[in-house]
Amino acid sequence: MGIAERRERERELQQKMRRKQILDAAKRLFYEKGFSATTIEDIAQEAELSSAAIYLYFKNKDDLYASLNLQLLEYLSQRLDGLYREEGLSSEEKLETLKELLYDVFDFDPLILINLFHLQASDGLKNLSQERTKQLNKLAARCLRSLAKIFEQGIAEGRFVEYNPIALGDIIWIVFTGAVLWEESKRMMNPRKDYLKQTLGLAIDIFSRGIKAA
Amino acid sequence: MGIAERRERERELQQKMRRKQILDAAKRLFYEKGFSATTIEDIAQEAELSSAAIYLYFKNKDDLYASLNLQLLEYLSQRLDGLYREEGLSSEEKLETLKELLYDVFDFDPLILINLFHLQASDGLKNLSQERTKQLNKLAARCLRSLAKIFEQGIAEGRFVEYNPIALGDIIWIVFTGAVLWEESKRMMNPRKDYLKQTLGLAIDIFSRGIKAA
Amino acid sequence: MGIAERRERERELQQKMRRKQILDAAKRLFYEKGFSATTIEDIAQEAELSSAAIYLYFKNKDDLYASLNLQLLEYLSQRLDGLYREEGLSSEEKLETLKELLYDVFDFDPLILINLFHLQASDGLKNLSQERTKQLNKLAARCLRSLAKIFEQGIAEGRFVEYNPIALGDIIWIVFTGAVLWEESKRMMNPRKDYLKQTLGLAIDIFSRGIKAA
Amino acid sequence: MGIAERRERERELQQKMRRKQILDAAKRLFYEKGFSATTIEDIAQEAELSSAAIYLYFKNKDDLYASLNLQLLEYLSQRLDGLYREEGLSSEEKLETLKELLYDVFDFDPLILINLFHLQASDGLKNLSQERTKQLNKLAARCLRSLAKIFEQGIAEGRFVEYNPIALGDIIWIVFTGAVLWEESKRMMNPRKDYLKQTLGLAIDIFSRGIKAA
DNA sequence: CATGAATGAGAGTTCATTCAT
DNA sequence: TATGAATGAACTCTCATTCAT
C-alpha cells in the first residue's frame, strides 16, 4: 500500500509538472504571437510533446488559455486580500503599498498578466465555456472587492474623500489594466525600456492625491 | 457632360454607401463575435452582399478591420486637437471638457471604439500590415501629443503640478482605454446599465484634483 | 446608303483593331506569366479595356487563347505550303530554305509561337472546345503535310534516303518545337543571348546530312 | 529495443508507401487533366485520403508536382551518366544504345516523363519555388552534361564531325522532349498505337548518320 | 501515458463570367 | 459598344481535435 501510495503521489507530481510545462510554453507563445495565431502544434513543440498529448491535460485550447489566467488571478487575489487585511498599515500606506504590489504582480509574471488582460479585453471571453467564465469572474470580483474594502477603510477613517469605494476600486483596476496594456502595446512597436513601473507609480500617486481628504 | 458628371457623382456616392454598409456590418460583428471569429462570409451576409463583393471594397479582412479603426481614430484625433487649440478655455476647463469629449467620442460610436481598443490590446496589431500599423500609430501618437500639450499649457500656467506632460497624457489615455474595456467587459457578463460615463467622469475628476497645483 | 456602308466598314475596321489590341495584350501576358496565371482582368488592363469588354470579342478565355494560336499556325501553314510549291528549288535547297523559314516564323512572332507550342505541350488543349481543337489540328496537319511533301519530292528525285516522308516531316516538327521550347526554357533561367537560330540551324544541317542519299 | 526498431522501420515503410500512393495518384491525374485542372481534392480522392492528409506528405501542390519530376530526372540522369562512363562501347555504339535508353526511360514511366516535359514547356516553372527550380535545373544540367561528354568522346576518337558537343547534347535533348510531347499530343487527339519508339529511333538514326565523320 | 496519422470543417481569397445600365 | 458591379463556384491550405496503437 505504501508503494501504491508513493506511486500515486509520484504520478500526480509528474502530472503537475507536465501541466506546468505546457502552461509555460503556452504562456510564452500566446504572449509572442497572440492567442489565435498560436496553434496547439506550436505549444506542443515548445513543450516537447505531441499535440495529442496536450489534450490529455487540457480539455481544449480555450481551457488551456483560461487555466493560464486563473493561476495569476488567484495569486493577485490573495495578495490584494492580504493587503486589505494587513493590520499595521494606515489606508494611505496601503495605497502606497498597492503601487508596489501591483508592480510586483506584474513582475512576477508579466507574460501571464498581459495574457489575462488580453483575455479580458478581447475575443477570448466570448468563446470560453460558461464554467470557466464563472471562475474567472469570481476571482476578478474578489480582487475588486479587496480593493474596494481598502477604500472603504480610508473613507471610514476620514482620510479619503467620500467617493463610492466600489467605483474607486474599479478605477484602480482600470488604471492597472490600462497601463499594462498600453505600455505593452508601446513595447510592441518599439521594444525599449520598460516604463510600466514609472507610469503606474505616477498614476497611482496622482490618484492618491486626488482622493485624499482635505 | 452634365450627365457624365452626374453619373460619376452618383457612382461615387453609391460606392461610399456600399463601403459604409460593409463597415457597419463588420463593426457590429467584430464587436459581437470578435475579429477572428467573424468570417468574411458573415460580414457579407450582414451587408447583403456576396463575400466576393467585399473584396471589391477592401483588400482583405485586415484591411477592413483597420479601416474601421482609422475612421474613429481620425475623429478622436481631430477632437483632441481642437480642444488643445481652443482659446477661450483655461487648462482646468479643458480638462473638464475632456471628460465630455471622451464620453462623446465613445457615444458617437461605442462599437468601433471598443474594436479600436481591442485592436490595441490584442492579437490584432501583430497580424496587420506594416503600412496599416504605421497609419494607426501615427494617429494614436497625434492624439497623445494633443493630450500632452494640454497639460503642458496647464503646467506653464502654474495650474498643474509639474509632472511630465507626456506621462500625464499617457495616463489619460490609459484611463480612457482601461475604462472603456473594463465597462465593456462588465457589460459582457451582465448587460445592465452603462456606467462608463460615471466611471470615466469620476476617474478624471480625481485625476484633476490629483494634479492641481496647491 | 453610302454612308451606311462607310459606317459599316468603319465599324468592322474598329472591331478588327480591338481584337488585335486584345490579342496583342494577351500574347504578351500569356508569354510572360503563362496561361493560367494570366487573368482576364490582366489582359483587359493591358488592352485598356474593361474585362467585360473582352467577352464582346471572344467567347471566353480559351477561345481567346486559341485565336491567338490559329493566327500563327495559319501563317506557318501558308509559308510551308509556299515552300513546298516553290518550283525553282531542288529538294536540298528547299531544306536549306526551311531553316531560314522556320527561324523567320519564329522571328515574326516568338511570343505567339511559344504560346502555340505551350498549347500543344500542356494543359491547354484539354480544356479547349471541340471546334477549336479541330481547327488547330487541321492547320497543324496541313503544316505537316507540306513538310512531308517536300521530303517526298526529295526521295522521288533520289536525293534523300527512302525514309517514310511523313515520319521525316514529324521529325522536323519535333525538332522545331523542341528547339523553341528548350531555348525558351533556357532563356527563362538565364535571359542571355538567343541561341535558337544556331541550334535550329545546326539541328537541321545534321538532319540534312543524315537523310542525304549516298 | 528490437520492438521499437521494428516499429520505426514499419512506420517509415508505411510513410514511403503513402507518399508513393499519393505520387501515383497525382501522376495519373496531372497526366489526364493537366496540372492546374487537377485539384488537391482530386488527388486525395484518388489516393483514398483526405485532402488535408496530402499536406502531411507534401508542403503544397507545387512541391508535390516537383517531387514527381525530380524522381524521374534523377533516374534519367543516372542512366545517362552510366552510359557515358560505359567502358566497353564505342561512341557509335553508345549512340545506338542511347536510342534504347531513352525509350526505356519513357517506357519506365511515360506519364511522369510527359509531366516532366510539360513542366519544362509550360507555366509550371514560373510558379515553382526557387529551390525546386534549382534542383530541377541541376539535374537537367547533369543530364545534358552526360550527353555532351558522349559526343566529346566520339569527336576525340575522330568518329564524329567536330560540332560543338554541348550543342549536340542539346539537340538530342530537343529531339527527345520534342518527340515525347509530339507523340503524346498526337495520342491525345487520336489514342491509337504508340509511335514514339519508331519516331525517336528514326530521328536518332538520322542524327547519327548526320554527325558521322566521313 | 504518449503519439503519429488522419480528418472534417471551414477560412480567406481568386477569377471567369454575367448583367443592368 | 462598353463598363462597373456583382457573384458563384472553386481552390488551396490550416487547424483543432480524435483515435488506433
Short mmCIF file of C-alpha atoms in Angstrom, two decimals, chain A residues 61-183:
data_model
loop_
_atom_site.label_atom_id
_atom_site.label_comp_id
_atom_site.label_asym_id
_atom_site.label_seq_id
_atom_site.Cartn_x
_atom_site.Cartn_y
_atom_site.Cartn_z
CA LYS A 61 -7.40 25.29 -26.43
CA ASP A 62 -9.71 27.65 -24.62
CA ASP A 63 -9.43 25.63 -21.48
CA LEU A 64 -5.68 25.84 -21.64
CA TYR A 65 -5.88 29.56 -22.08
CA ALA A 66 -8.19 30.05 -19.17
CA SER A 67 -6.12 27.83 -16.88
CA LEU A 68 -3.23 30.09 -17.55
CA ASN A 69 -5.11 33.09 -16.39
CA LEU A 70 -6.79 31.59 -13.39
CA GLN A 71 -3.38 30.91 -11.99
CA LEU A 72 -2.38 34.51 -11.81
CA LEU A 73 -5.74 35.86 -10.88
CA GLU A 74 -5.64 33.60 -7.86
CA TYR A 75 -2.26 34.97 -6.89
CA LEU A 76 -3.35 38.55 -7.36
CA SER A 77 -6.50 37.95 -5.39
CA GLN A 78 -4.53 36.57 -2.48
CA ARG A 79 -2.10 39.43 -2.44
CA LEU A 80 -4.86 42.03 -2.51
CA ASP A 81 -6.74 40.24 0.20
CA GLY A 82 -3.59 40.15 2.27
CA LEU A 83 -3.06 43.86 1.81
CA TYR A 84 -6.61 44.67 2.78
CA ARG A 85 -6.34 42.59 5.97
CA GLU A 86 -2.97 44.00 6.90
CA GLU A 87 -3.33 45.45 10.38
CA GLY A 88 -0.28 47.61 10.81
CA LEU A 89 -0.84 49.99 7.88
CA SER A 90 -2.92 53.12 7.51
CA SER A 91 -5.11 53.37 4.43
CA GLU A 92 -2.67 55.79 2.89
CA GLU A 93 0.20 53.45 3.48
CA LYS A 94 -1.84 50.69 1.98
CA LEU A 95 -2.32 52.72 -1.14
CA GLU A 96 1.39 53.30 -1.26
CA THR A 97 1.98 49.60 -0.81
CA LEU A 98 -0.55 48.85 -3.53
CA LYS A 99 1.74 50.54 -6.01
CA GLU A 100 4.49 48.09 -5.16
CA LEU A 101 2.12 45.18 -5.01
CA LEU A 102 0.74 45.73 -8.49
CA TYR A 103 4.14 46.12 -9.96
CA ASP A 104 5.23 43.05 -8.06
CA VAL A 105 2.42 41.04 -9.56
CA PHE A 106 3.38 42.25 -12.98
CA ASP A 107 6.98 41.48 -12.33
CA PHE A 108 6.09 38.05 -11.00
CA ASP A 109 4.84 37.09 -14.43
CA PRO A 110 4.38 39.84 -16.99
CA LEU A 111 3.52 37.44 -19.76
CA ILE A 112 0.66 35.88 -17.97
CA LEU A 113 -0.67 39.16 -16.75
CA ILE A 114 -0.76 40.60 -20.20
CA ASN A 115 -2.46 37.47 -21.38
CA LEU A 116 -5.01 37.93 -18.67
CA PHE A 117 -5.84 41.42 -19.71
CA HIS A 118 -5.90 40.46 -23.33
CA LEU A 119 -8.41 37.86 -22.39
CA GLN A 120 -10.49 40.44 -20.63
CA ALA A 121 -10.13 42.85 -23.48
CA SER A 122 -10.76 40.71 -26.48
CA ASP A 123 -12.39 37.78 -28.19
CA GLY A 124 -11.21 35.40 -25.59
CA LEU A 125 -14.03 35.52 -23.13
CA LYS A 126 -16.68 35.06 -25.75
CA ASN A 127 -15.54 31.62 -26.72
CA LEU A 128 -14.94 30.35 -23.22
CA SER A 129 -17.07 27.79 -21.51
CA GLN A 130 -19.59 29.12 -19.02
CA GLU A 131 -17.86 27.38 -16.20
CA ARG A 132 -14.50 28.93 -16.93
CA THR A 133 -16.03 32.34 -17.31
CA LYS A 134 -17.65 31.97 -13.93
CA GLN A 135 -14.39 31.02 -12.29
CA LEU A 136 -12.60 33.95 -13.83
CA ASN A 137 -15.32 36.34 -12.84
CA LYS A 138 -15.43 35.12 -9.31
CA LEU A 139 -11.74 35.74 -8.87
CA ALA A 140 -11.80 39.11 -10.57
CA ALA A 141 -14.72 40.12 -8.38
CA ARG A 142 -12.78 39.07 -5.30
CA CYS A 143 -9.86 41.25 -6.35
CA LEU A 144 -12.12 44.21 -6.85
CA ARG A 145 -13.81 43.64 -3.55
CA SER A 146 -10.49 43.72 -1.75
CA LEU A 147 -9.64 46.98 -3.44
CA ALA A 148 -12.96 48.46 -2.55
CA LYS A 149 -12.52 47.41 1.06
CA ILE A 150 -9.28 49.32 1.31
CA PHE A 151 -11.00 52.47 0.18
CA GLU A 152 -13.91 51.81 2.50
CA GLN A 153 -11.45 51.79 5.35
CA GLY A 154 -9.82 55.01 4.27
CA ILE A 155 -13.15 56.74 3.95
CA ALA A 156 -14.27 55.44 7.32
CA GLU A 157 -11.09 56.78 8.81
CA GLY A 158 -11.81 60.15 7.23
CA ARG A 159 -8.62 60.08 5.20
CA PHE A 160 -10.23 59.76 1.77
CA VAL A 161 -12.92 61.80 0.15
CA GLU A 162 -16.29 60.09 0.28
CA TYR A 163 -16.40 58.62 -3.17
CA ASN A 164 -18.11 55.32 -3.81
CA PRO A 165 -15.45 52.78 -2.72
CA ILE A 166 -16.50 50.28 -5.35
CA ALA A 167 -16.03 52.86 -8.07
CA LEU A 168 -12.61 53.68 -6.65
CA GLY A 169 -11.67 50.01 -6.75
CA ASP A 170 -12.78 49.88 -10.36
CA ILE A 171 -10.66 52.87 -11.20
CA ILE A 172 -7.56 51.28 -9.75
CA TRP A 173 -8.28 48.20 -11.77
CA ILE A 174 -8.81 50.29 -14.86
CA VAL A 175 -5.55 52.08 -14.34
CA PHE A 176 -3.72 48.84 -13.77
CA THR A 177 -5.08 47.05 -16.84
CA GLY A 178 -4.90 50.13 -18.98
CA ALA A 179 -1.30 50.77 -18.00
CA VAL A 180 -0.15 47.22 -18.57
CA LEU A 181 -1.81 47.01 -21.96
CA TRP A 182 -0.68 50.41 -23.03
CA GLU A 183 2.93 50.00 -22.07
#
